[in-house]
XYZ file of C-alpha atoms in Angstrom:
270
model
C 179.563 -110.146 -0.161
C 182.515 -109.151 2.042
C 181.681 -108.880 5.742
C 183.162 -106.279 8.058
C 185.476 -108.830 9.656
C 186.952 -110.113 6.375
C 189.476 -107.261 5.889
C 190.597 -107.559 9.535
C 190.998 -111.316 9.100
C 193.134 -110.816 5.993
C 195.243 -108.021 7.494
C 196.028 -110.067 10.608
C 197.324 -112.974 8.528
C 199.252 -110.764 6.100
C 200.956 -108.964 9.004
C 201.840 -112.265 10.676
C 203.272 -113.589 7.424
C 205.328 -110.405 6.955
C 206.753 -110.750 10.477
C 207.785 -114.339 9.756
C 209.458 -113.339 6.505
C 211.261 -110.520 8.297
C 212.505 -112.951 10.942
C 213.811 -115.276 8.235
C 215.579 -112.367 6.556
C 217.290 -111.440 9.827
C 218.591 -115.015 9.938
C 219.835 -114.768 6.343
C 217.373 -117.503 5.413
C 214.973 -117.566 2.477
C 211.455 -118.913 2.571
C 212.462 -121.727 0.217
C 215.179 -122.831 2.661
C 213.050 -122.523 5.815
C 212.716 -125.760 7.789
C 210.211 -127.133 10.268
C 212.680 -126.228 13.019
C 212.606 -122.600 11.852
C 208.825 -122.310 11.986
C 208.625 -124.103 15.360
C 211.294 -121.799 16.784
C 209.601 -118.638 15.496
C 206.209 -119.653 16.866
C 207.753 -120.593 20.195
C 209.314 -117.145 20.565
C 206.012 -115.261 20.396
C 202.309 -115.326 21.170
C 199.882 -117.974 19.933
C 198.668 -115.501 17.289
C 201.810 -116.365 15.337
C 199.992 -119.546 14.320
C 198.025 -117.386 11.911
C 200.949 -117.934 9.535
C 199.484 -121.385 8.900
C 197.318 -120.224 5.964
C 200.246 -118.431 4.344
C 202.520 -121.471 4.565
C 199.863 -123.750 3.092
C 199.529 -121.281 0.212
C 203.298 -121.036 -0.403
C 203.752 -124.810 -0.266
C 200.942 -125.339 -2.777
C 202.823 -123.053 -5.180
C 206.237 -124.609 -4.641
C 207.598 -121.608 -2.747
C 208.341 -123.409 0.501
C 208.663 -126.832 2.067
C 205.633 -128.511 3.641
C 205.845 -126.689 6.970
C 203.307 -127.727 9.579
C 201.705 -125.321 12.032
C 199.888 -127.364 14.646
C 196.289 -126.293 15.208
C 195.861 -125.773 18.922
C 192.135 -126.391 19.127
C 190.930 -126.938 22.669
C 194.081 -128.734 23.747
C 196.162 -125.580 23.519
C 193.484 -122.973 24.164
C 191.074 -124.347 26.782
C 189.744 -120.851 27.452
C 188.566 -120.559 23.843
C 185.628 -122.899 24.447
C 182.938 -122.013 26.963
C 182.192 -124.587 29.654
C 178.852 -126.397 29.565
C 177.561 -124.913 32.836
C 178.344 -121.346 31.784
C 176.912 -121.922 28.335
C 173.591 -123.161 29.746
C 173.491 -120.311 32.268
C 173.872 -117.721 29.530
C 171.329 -119.485 27.328
C 168.744 -119.524 30.129
C 169.279 -115.790 30.563
C 168.740 -115.178 26.841
C 165.520 -117.173 26.860
C 164.049 -115.983 30.169
C 165.335 -112.499 31.058
C 162.676 -110.069 29.839
C 164.738 -107.072 30.986
C 167.187 -107.596 28.106
C 166.705 -106.202 24.615
C 164.854 -108.728 22.462
C 167.358 -108.654 19.616
C 170.229 -109.352 22.022
C 168.350 -112.312 23.486
C 167.774 -113.818 20.046
C 171.294 -113.084 18.821
C 172.853 -114.500 21.992
C 170.832 -117.698 21.682
C 171.894 -118.102 18.040
C 175.532 -117.867 19.101
C 175.132 -120.259 22.036
C 172.995 -122.855 20.247
C 174.126 -122.737 16.623
C 177.583 -121.172 16.722
C 176.546 -118.235 14.547
C 178.815 -115.182 14.286
C 177.481 -111.592 14.446
C 178.368 -110.910 10.794
C 176.033 -113.740 9.764
C 173.348 -112.981 12.336
C 172.835 -109.367 11.228
C 172.345 -110.514 7.628
C 169.293 -112.600 8.515
C 166.026 -111.287 7.096
C 162.465 -111.551 8.305
C 161.908 -113.999 5.457
C 164.519 -116.265 7.066
C 161.849 -117.132 9.640
C 159.427 -119.729 8.280
C 156.518 -121.415 10.009
C 154.447 -124.539 9.565
C 151.338 -125.628 11.428
C 153.439 -127.037 14.254
C 157.014 -125.738 13.990
C 159.092 -122.622 13.389
C 162.330 -122.671 11.381
C 165.161 -120.233 10.781
C 167.198 -120.408 7.581
C 170.760 -119.892 8.795
C 172.433 -120.422 5.435
C 170.510 -122.377 2.813
C 168.798 -124.900 5.066
C 165.941 -124.309 7.528
C 166.864 -125.155 11.125
C 164.139 -126.151 13.580
C 164.031 -123.746 16.531
C 163.227 -124.934 20.063
C 159.911 -123.501 21.322
C 161.365 -120.837 23.647
C 163.687 -119.405 21.003
C 161.032 -119.803 18.308
C 158.649 -117.554 20.231
C 161.294 -114.861 20.711
C 162.324 -115.027 17.049
C 158.754 -114.650 15.780
C 158.249 -111.684 18.107
C 161.470 -110.086 16.847
C 160.419 -110.634 13.230
C 157.085 -108.922 13.884
C 158.738 -105.966 15.625
C 161.377 -105.587 12.929
C 158.771 -105.687 10.164
C 156.702 -102.979 11.864
C 159.772 -100.830 12.622
C 161.016 -100.904 9.043
C 157.602 -100.340 7.507
C 157.202 -97.121 9.481
C 160.727 -95.729 9.047
C 161.327 -96.413 5.366
C 159.209 -95.019 2.586
C 160.783 -97.307 -0.005
C 160.534 -101.047 -0.342
C 163.749 -102.615 0.971
C 164.863 -105.954 2.337
C 163.282 -106.537 5.751
C 166.182 -107.265 8.086
C 165.588 -109.345 11.200
C 168.115 -107.091 12.946
C 167.542 -103.660 11.345
C 170.046 -100.858 11.754
C 169.555 -97.184 12.516
C 169.662 -96.146 8.851
C 166.610 -97.081 6.767
C 167.330 -100.121 4.638
C 170.451 -101.156 6.583
C 170.978 -104.016 9.011
C 172.504 -103.735 12.467
C 176.301 -103.378 12.532
C 178.014 -106.677 13.398
C 180.701 -104.996 15.495
C 178.125 -103.252 17.669
C 176.212 -106.496 18.109
C 179.349 -108.317 19.236
C 180.173 -105.550 21.710
C 176.616 -105.487 23.064
C 176.574 -109.260 23.563
C 179.750 -108.992 25.627
C 178.824 -105.921 27.668
C 175.110 -106.567 28.211
C 175.004 -110.370 28.429
C 178.577 -111.419 29.149
C 178.708 -113.496 25.968
C 182.137 -113.527 24.346
C 181.438 -114.738 20.823
C 184.484 -116.926 20.169
C 184.283 -119.206 23.246
C 180.474 -119.319 23.079
C 180.596 -120.280 19.411
C 183.231 -122.896 20.143
C 181.016 -124.540 22.748
C 178.063 -124.631 20.357
C 180.042 -126.099 17.464
C 181.620 -128.695 19.729
C 178.206 -129.810 20.988
C 176.700 -129.920 17.499
C 179.715 -131.778 16.079
C 179.203 -134.500 18.661
C 175.744 -135.223 17.213
C 176.069 -134.411 13.500
C 178.416 -135.759 10.794
C 180.838 -133.151 9.490
C 179.195 -132.809 6.022
C 175.780 -132.243 7.620
C 177.199 -129.727 10.084
C 178.957 -127.835 7.278
C 175.843 -127.751 5.103
C 173.499 -126.770 7.917
C 175.543 -123.924 9.391
C 177.419 -122.739 6.304
C 180.834 -123.889 7.558
C 183.687 -125.065 5.382
C 184.061 -128.839 5.384
C 187.560 -128.371 6.857
C 186.186 -126.430 9.822
C 183.344 -128.901 10.368
C 185.752 -131.838 10.223
C 188.059 -130.193 12.768
C 185.208 -129.678 15.215
C 184.039 -133.258 14.690
C 187.534 -134.509 15.518
C 187.638 -132.374 18.670
C 184.186 -133.564 19.741
C 185.129 -137.206 19.148
C 188.271 -136.790 21.240
C 186.380 -135.086 24.055
C 183.724 -137.803 24.070
C 186.411 -140.471 24.296
C 188.056 -138.661 27.219
C 184.768 -138.196 29.071
C 183.766 -141.843 28.573
C 187.072 -143.223 29.859
C 186.423 -142.632 33.585
C 182.857 -143.865 33.211
C 184.051 -147.151 31.762
C 186.590 -147.635 34.552
C 184.101 -146.570 37.240
C 180.534 -146.831 35.865
C 177.923 -144.738 37.606
C 174.398 -143.712 36.852
C 174.204 -140.115 35.624
C 171.275 -137.771 36.042
C 169.461 -136.692 32.922
C 168.567 -133.050 32.352
C 166.444 -131.336 29.786
C 167.348 -127.807 28.617
C 163.720 -126.798 28.772
C 163.410 -127.576 32.462
């Protein structure tokens, strides 16, 4: 059940933790004696990636190996470029839904990132059976729950499912799981790293900021437990996005309250 990104995620945090411990050693300081001033100083001396030490310090504190050292989560306040703007997000989504010159699987994958904050490692693990239909609607099971697809994306997803089913039935002589995004080898799904690269190069979709925009928008409408259950997020992650969305809504409402004006309504399907 380990995705391709899991080892990279672990290595990055282990390396960051090792660098912090090395810095403490150079100061003749042990982890047990490290203070909040020490961690703030170390983070301030380097790049924002040093904040990856946050998980390690939570782990050491839980086991009595260090004090309760806080590493502030930057969120959008510290990394505004990590969340795609609304205008750019809608522009990219329109291209996914309307540009017939693009590969179908990239259009569907891009829309899943932009609308539902899905990551490539999850997208490539979707199967044809993840697409379910009723008399009136089409759903996609993203984790354990079926999510209603808007008509434009629903049509593309059904078409992709049909193509993928036909492709795998003609290339594999054995009965295997029917992937929605099949790979080159029979019985395998598309490689998540290649999908991420293709989304960036072919569509201009950088996964992290696009996913951030989607989760922020969804968190503004859904309670954290529902968001976590629907998209397969941890409750901590869902709660963080809900807090960010609540703050952003408060900031956007402030000028409207002080200077009320009638806003134009717009429908994504138009």
